[in-house]
Coordinates of C-alpha atoms in Angstrom, one line a residue:
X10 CA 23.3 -1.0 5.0
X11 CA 23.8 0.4 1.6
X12 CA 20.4 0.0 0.8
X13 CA 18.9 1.4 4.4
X14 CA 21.5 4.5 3.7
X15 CA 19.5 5.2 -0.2
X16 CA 16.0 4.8 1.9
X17 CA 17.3 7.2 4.1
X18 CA 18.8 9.4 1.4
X19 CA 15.1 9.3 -0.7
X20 CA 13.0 10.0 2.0
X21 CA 15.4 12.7 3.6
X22 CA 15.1 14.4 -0.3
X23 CA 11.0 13.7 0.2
X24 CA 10.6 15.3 3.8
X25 CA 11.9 18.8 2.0
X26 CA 9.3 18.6 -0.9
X27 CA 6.6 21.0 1.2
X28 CA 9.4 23.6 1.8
X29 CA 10.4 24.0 -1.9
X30 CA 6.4 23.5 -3.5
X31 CA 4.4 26.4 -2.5
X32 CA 1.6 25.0 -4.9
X33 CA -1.0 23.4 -3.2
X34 CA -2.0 21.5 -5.9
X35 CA 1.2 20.1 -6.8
X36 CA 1.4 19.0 -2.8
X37 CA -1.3 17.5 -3.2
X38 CA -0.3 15.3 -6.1
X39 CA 2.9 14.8 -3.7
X40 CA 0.5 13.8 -0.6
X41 CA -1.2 11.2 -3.1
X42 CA 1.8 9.5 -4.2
X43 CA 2.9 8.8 -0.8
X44 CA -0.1 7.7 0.0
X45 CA -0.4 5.3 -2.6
X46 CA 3.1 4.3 -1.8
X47 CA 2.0 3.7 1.7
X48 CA -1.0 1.5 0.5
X49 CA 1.2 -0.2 -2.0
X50 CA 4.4 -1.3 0.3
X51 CA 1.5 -2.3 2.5
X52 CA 0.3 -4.8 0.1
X53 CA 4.1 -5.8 -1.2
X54 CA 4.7 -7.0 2.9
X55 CA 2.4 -9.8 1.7
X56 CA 2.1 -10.5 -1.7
X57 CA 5.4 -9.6 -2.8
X58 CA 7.8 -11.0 -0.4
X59 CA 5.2 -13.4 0.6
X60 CA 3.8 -14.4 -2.8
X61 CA 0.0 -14.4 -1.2
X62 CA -1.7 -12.0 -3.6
X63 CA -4.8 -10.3 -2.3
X64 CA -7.4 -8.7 -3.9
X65 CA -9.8 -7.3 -1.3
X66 CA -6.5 -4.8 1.1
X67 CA -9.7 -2.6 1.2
X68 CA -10.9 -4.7 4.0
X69 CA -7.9 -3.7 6.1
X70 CA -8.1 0.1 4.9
X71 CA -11.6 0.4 5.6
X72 CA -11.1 -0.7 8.8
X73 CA -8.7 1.4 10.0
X74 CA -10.6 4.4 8.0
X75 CA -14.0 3.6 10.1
X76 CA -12.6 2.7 13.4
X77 CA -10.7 6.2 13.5
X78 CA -13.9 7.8 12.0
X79 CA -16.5 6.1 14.6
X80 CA -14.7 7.0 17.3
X81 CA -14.1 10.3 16.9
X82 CA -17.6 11.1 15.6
X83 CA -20.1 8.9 17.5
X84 CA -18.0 8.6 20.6
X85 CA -15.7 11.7 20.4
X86 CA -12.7 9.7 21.0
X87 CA -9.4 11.5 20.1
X88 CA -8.3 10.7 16.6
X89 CA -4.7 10.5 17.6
X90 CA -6.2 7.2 20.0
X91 CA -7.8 6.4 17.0
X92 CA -5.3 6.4 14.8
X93 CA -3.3 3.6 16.8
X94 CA -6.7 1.9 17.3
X95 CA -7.4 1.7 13.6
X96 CA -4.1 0.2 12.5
X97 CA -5.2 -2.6 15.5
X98 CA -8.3 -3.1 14.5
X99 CA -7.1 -3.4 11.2
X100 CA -4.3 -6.2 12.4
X101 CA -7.4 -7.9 13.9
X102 CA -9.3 -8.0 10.7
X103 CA -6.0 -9.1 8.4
X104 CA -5.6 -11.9 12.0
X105 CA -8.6 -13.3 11.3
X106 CA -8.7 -13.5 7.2
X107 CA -5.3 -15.0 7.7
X108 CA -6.7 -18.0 10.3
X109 CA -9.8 -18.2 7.8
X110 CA -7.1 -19.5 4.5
X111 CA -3.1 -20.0 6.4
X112 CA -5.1 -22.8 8.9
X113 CA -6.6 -24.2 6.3
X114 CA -3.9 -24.3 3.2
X115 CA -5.7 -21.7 0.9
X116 CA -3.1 -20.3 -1.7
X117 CA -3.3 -18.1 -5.0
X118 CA -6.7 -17.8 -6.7
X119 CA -8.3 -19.2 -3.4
X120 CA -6.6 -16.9 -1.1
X121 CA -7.4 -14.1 -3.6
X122 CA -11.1 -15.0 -4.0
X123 CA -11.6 -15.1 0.1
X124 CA -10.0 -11.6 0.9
X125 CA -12.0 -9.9 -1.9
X126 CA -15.1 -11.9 -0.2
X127 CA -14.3 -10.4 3.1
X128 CA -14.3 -6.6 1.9
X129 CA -17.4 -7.5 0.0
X130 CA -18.8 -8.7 3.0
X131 CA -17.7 -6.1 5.1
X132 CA -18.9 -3.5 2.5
X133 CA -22.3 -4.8 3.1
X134 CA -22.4 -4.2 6.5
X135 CA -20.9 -0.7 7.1
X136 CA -23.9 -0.4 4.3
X137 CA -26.5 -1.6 6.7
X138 CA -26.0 -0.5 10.1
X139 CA -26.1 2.7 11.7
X140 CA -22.9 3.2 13.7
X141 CA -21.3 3.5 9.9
X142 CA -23.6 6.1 9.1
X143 CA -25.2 3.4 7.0
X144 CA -25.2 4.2 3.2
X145 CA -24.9 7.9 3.9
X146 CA -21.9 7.4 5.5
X147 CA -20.1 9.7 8.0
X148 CA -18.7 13.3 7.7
X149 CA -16.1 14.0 10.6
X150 CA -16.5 17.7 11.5
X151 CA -13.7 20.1 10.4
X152 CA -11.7 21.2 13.4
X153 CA -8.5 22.0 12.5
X154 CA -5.9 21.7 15.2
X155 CA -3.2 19.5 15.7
X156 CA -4.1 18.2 18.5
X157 CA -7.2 17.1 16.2
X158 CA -5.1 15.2 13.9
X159 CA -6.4 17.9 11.5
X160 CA -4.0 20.6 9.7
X161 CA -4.6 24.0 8.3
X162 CA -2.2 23.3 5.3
X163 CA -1.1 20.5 3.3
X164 CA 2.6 20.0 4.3
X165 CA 1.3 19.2 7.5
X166 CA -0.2 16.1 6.1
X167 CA 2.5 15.6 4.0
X168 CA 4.7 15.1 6.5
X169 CA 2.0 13.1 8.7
X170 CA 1.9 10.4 5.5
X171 CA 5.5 10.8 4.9
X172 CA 5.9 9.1 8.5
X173 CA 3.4 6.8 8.1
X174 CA 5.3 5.8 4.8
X175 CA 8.7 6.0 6.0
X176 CA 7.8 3.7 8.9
X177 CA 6.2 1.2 6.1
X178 CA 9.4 1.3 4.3
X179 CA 11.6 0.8 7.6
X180 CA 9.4 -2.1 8.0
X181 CA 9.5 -3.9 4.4
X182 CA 13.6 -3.2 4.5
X183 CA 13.4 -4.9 7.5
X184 CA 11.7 -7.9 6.2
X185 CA 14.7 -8.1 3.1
X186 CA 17.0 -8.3 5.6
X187 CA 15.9 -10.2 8.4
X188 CA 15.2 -14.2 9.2
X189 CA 11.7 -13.4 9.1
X190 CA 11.9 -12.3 5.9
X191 CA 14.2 -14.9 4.6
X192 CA 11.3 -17.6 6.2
X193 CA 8.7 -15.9 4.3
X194 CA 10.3 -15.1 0.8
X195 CA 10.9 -19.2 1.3
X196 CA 7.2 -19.7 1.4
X197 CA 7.0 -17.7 -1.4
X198 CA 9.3 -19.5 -3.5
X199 CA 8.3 -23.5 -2.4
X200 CA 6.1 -23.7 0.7
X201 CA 6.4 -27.2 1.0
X202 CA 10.6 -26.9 0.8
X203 CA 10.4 -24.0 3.6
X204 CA 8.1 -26.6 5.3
X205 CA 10.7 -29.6 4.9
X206 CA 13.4 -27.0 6.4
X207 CA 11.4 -26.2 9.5
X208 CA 9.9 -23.1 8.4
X209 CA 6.7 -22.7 10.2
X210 CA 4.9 -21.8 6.9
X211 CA 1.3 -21.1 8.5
X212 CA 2.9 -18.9 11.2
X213 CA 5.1 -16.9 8.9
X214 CA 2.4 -15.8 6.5
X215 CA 0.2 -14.9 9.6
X216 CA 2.5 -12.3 10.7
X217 CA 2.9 -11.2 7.3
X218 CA -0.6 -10.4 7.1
X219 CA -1.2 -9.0 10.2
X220 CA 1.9 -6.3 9.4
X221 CA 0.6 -5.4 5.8
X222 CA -3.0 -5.2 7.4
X223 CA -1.7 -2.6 9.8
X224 CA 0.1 -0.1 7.5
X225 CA -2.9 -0.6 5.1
X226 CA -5.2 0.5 8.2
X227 CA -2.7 3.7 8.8
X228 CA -3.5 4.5 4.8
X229 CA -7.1 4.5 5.9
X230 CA -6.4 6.5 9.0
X231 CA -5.0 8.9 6.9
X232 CA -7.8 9.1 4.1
X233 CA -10.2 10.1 6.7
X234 CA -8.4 12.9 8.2
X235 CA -7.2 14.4 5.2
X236 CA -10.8 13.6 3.5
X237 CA -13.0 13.9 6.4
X238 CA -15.3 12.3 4.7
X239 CA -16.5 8.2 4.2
X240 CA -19.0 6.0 2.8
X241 CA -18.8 2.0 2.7
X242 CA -18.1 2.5 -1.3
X243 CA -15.3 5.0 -0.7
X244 CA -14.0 2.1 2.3
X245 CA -14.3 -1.1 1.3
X246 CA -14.2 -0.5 -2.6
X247 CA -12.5 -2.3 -5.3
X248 CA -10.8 0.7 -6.2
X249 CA -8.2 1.0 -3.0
X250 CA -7.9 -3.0 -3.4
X251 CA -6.5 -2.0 -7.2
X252 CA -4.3 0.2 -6.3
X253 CA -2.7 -1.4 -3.2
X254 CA -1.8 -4.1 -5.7
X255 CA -1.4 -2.3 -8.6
X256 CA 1.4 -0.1 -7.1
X257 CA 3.9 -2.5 -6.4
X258 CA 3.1 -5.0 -9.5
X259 CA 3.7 -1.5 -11.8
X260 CA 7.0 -0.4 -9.8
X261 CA 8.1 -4.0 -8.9
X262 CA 7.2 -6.7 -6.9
X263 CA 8.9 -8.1 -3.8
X264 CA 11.2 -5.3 -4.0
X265 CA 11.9 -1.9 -1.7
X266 CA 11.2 0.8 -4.0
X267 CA 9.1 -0.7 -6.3
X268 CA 5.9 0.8 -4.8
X269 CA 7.0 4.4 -4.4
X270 CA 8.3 4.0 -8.2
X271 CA 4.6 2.4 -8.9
X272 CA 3.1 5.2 -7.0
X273 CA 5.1 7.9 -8.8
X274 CA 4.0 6.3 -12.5
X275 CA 0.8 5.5 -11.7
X276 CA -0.3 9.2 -10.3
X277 CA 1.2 10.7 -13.4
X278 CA -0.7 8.4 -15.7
X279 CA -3.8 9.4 -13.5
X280 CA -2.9 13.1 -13.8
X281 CA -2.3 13.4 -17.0
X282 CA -5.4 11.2 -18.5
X283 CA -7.4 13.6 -16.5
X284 CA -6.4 16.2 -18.3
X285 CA -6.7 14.5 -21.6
X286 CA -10.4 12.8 -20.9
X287 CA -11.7 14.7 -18.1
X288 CA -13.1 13.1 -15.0
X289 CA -15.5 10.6 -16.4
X290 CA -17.1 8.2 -14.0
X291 CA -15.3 5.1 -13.7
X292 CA -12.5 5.7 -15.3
X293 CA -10.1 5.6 -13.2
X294 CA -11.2 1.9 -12.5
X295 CA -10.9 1.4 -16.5
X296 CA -7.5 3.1 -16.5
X297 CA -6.6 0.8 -13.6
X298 CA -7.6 -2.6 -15.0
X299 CA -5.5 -1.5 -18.6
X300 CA -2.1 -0.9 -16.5
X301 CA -2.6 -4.3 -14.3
X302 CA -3.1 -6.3 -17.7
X303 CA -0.2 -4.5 -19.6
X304 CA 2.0 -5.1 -16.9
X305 CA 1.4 -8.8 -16.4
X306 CA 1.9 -9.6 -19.8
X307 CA 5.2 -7.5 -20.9
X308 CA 6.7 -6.3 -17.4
X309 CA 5.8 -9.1 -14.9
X310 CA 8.7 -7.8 -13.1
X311 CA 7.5 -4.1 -12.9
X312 CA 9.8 -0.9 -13.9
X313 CA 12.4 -2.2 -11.3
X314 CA 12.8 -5.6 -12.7
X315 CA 13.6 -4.3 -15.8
X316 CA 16.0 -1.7 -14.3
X317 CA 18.0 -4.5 -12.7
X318 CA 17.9 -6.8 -15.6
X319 CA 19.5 -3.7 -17.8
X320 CA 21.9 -3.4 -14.6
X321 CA 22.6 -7.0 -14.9
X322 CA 23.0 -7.6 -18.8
X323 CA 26.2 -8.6 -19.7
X324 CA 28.4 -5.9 -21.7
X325 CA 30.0 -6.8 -25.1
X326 CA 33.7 -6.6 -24.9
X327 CA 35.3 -4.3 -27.5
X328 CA 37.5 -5.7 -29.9
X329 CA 41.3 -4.6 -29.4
X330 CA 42.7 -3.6 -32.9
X331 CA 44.8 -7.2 -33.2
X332 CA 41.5 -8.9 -32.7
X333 CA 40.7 -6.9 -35.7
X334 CA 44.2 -7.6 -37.7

């Protein structure tokens, strides 16, 4: 409880940030960080407490991006329907990856490899047929209204990504604290101990998948309202599969706040190397790759595992002056 009372506390202190910044360009900045938060809790549901690391999320984003996109331009659907619809469609997707490598006892590198196939492979296609707009992609047409899913200012979609992020959050404290999550942090530890326990390892990791799929296809949801814009390269992309993994490994891994501390750093890295080099292409993929291998080798644990191991270090008792004598 003491934990679900800090969430509370952090996100109450993050709901008031649009009535104290005026600048939109500083809510912006706030928007993204959420955003990234969202995309990176998404990703921790799975490979942190469940240890299966994936390298192609994008798959699940750009799911839920082009399912709320299609339907609202080519069949004029509702994008509030289609934002329900896209974090479903994106369960199906993460449902049927999941059967592809659980069933068959893929794990790490193999498991890693496959997901980054399927967003390859589904790059390819929203690059080929016409209901995606093809390699021109779609533009969804500006009409703002609320009832549009579309906002006039940008504390609207603040708050529309601080739900989606609080709910993400409810969610992975749910998993620290619950028998499901105890099952699958025991997969994650020894699969074949959980296994010799009862665990149903297969089962576990399926549902595991299927929730970080769907709060990954809400982040996609929410790039293409507040973008209206999308092309397979923007969708399926290596970049949104970096950063849904890069988050959490910078801020911690398996752990609540590690992606919301990953997305905090990693934005003002971003920021302020844009100010420094400009807005060269690529970079950001460049900047990317640098943080992921500096991580891995000196902070595996990421900025909260060193916070807990300075907690946790044992203090040096002080001498009393007969010690001394």
């Amino acid at each position: 409880m003491r934990t679900l009372i800090i969430l509370a506390a952090v996100f109450a202190a993050l709901a008031l940030v649009p009535l104290f910044v005026v600048s939109d360009v500083w809510l912006n900045i706030a928007i993204m960080v959420l955003y990234s938060a969202l995309l990176g809790q998404a990703w921790n549901m799975l490979g942190g407490y469940g240890g299966q690391f994936s390298f192609g999320h994008a798959a699940f984003f750009g799911t839920g991006a082009y399912t709320v996109a299609v339907l609202q331009v080519q069949y004029g659907i509702n994008p509030w329907v289609g934002l329900f619809a896209g974090g479903l469609a994106a369960v199906v997707v993460a449902a049927i990856i999941g059967y592809s490598t659980f069933r068959y006892g893929l794990k790490g590198s193999y498991f890693a490899l496959v997901t980054l196939a399927f967003a390859e492979v589904l790059r390819i296609l929203s690059n080929s047929v016409p209901i995606t707009g093809a390699g021109v992609g779609l533009l969804i047409p500006l009409q703002v209204a609320p009832s549009n899913l579309q906002f006039a200012d940008k504390g609207s979609y603040y708050w529309l990504v601080w739900a989606m992020a609080l709910a993400a959050f409810l969610v992975a404290w749910w998993i620290g604290n619950s028998r499901f999550g105890a099952q699958l942090m025991a997969v994650r530890d020894n699969e074949d101990a959980a296994r010799a326990l009862g665990v149903r390892a297969y089962s576990v990791k399926l549902r595991a998948i299927m929730l970080s799929g769907f709060f990954s296809g809400l982040g996609g949801v929410f790039y293409a309202q507040y973008f209206l814009y999308l092309d397979p390269h923007i969708a399926y992309g290596a970049s949104v599969s970096i950063e849904s993994l890069l988050v959490p490994i910078i801020g911690g891994i398996g752990t609540l706040f590690g992606p919301l501390l990953g997305a905090i750093v990693l934005h003002a890295i971003s920021e302020f190397s844009r100010d420094l080099i400009g807005d060269i292409p690529g970079i950001s993929l460049v900047l990317y790759g640098t943080l992921l291998v500096v991580m891995v080798l000196f902070l595996p644990r990421g900025l909260a595992g060193l916070l807990i191991r300075r907690k946790a270090a044992p203090q040096t008792p002080k001498k009393t002056e007969a010690e001394h004598a």
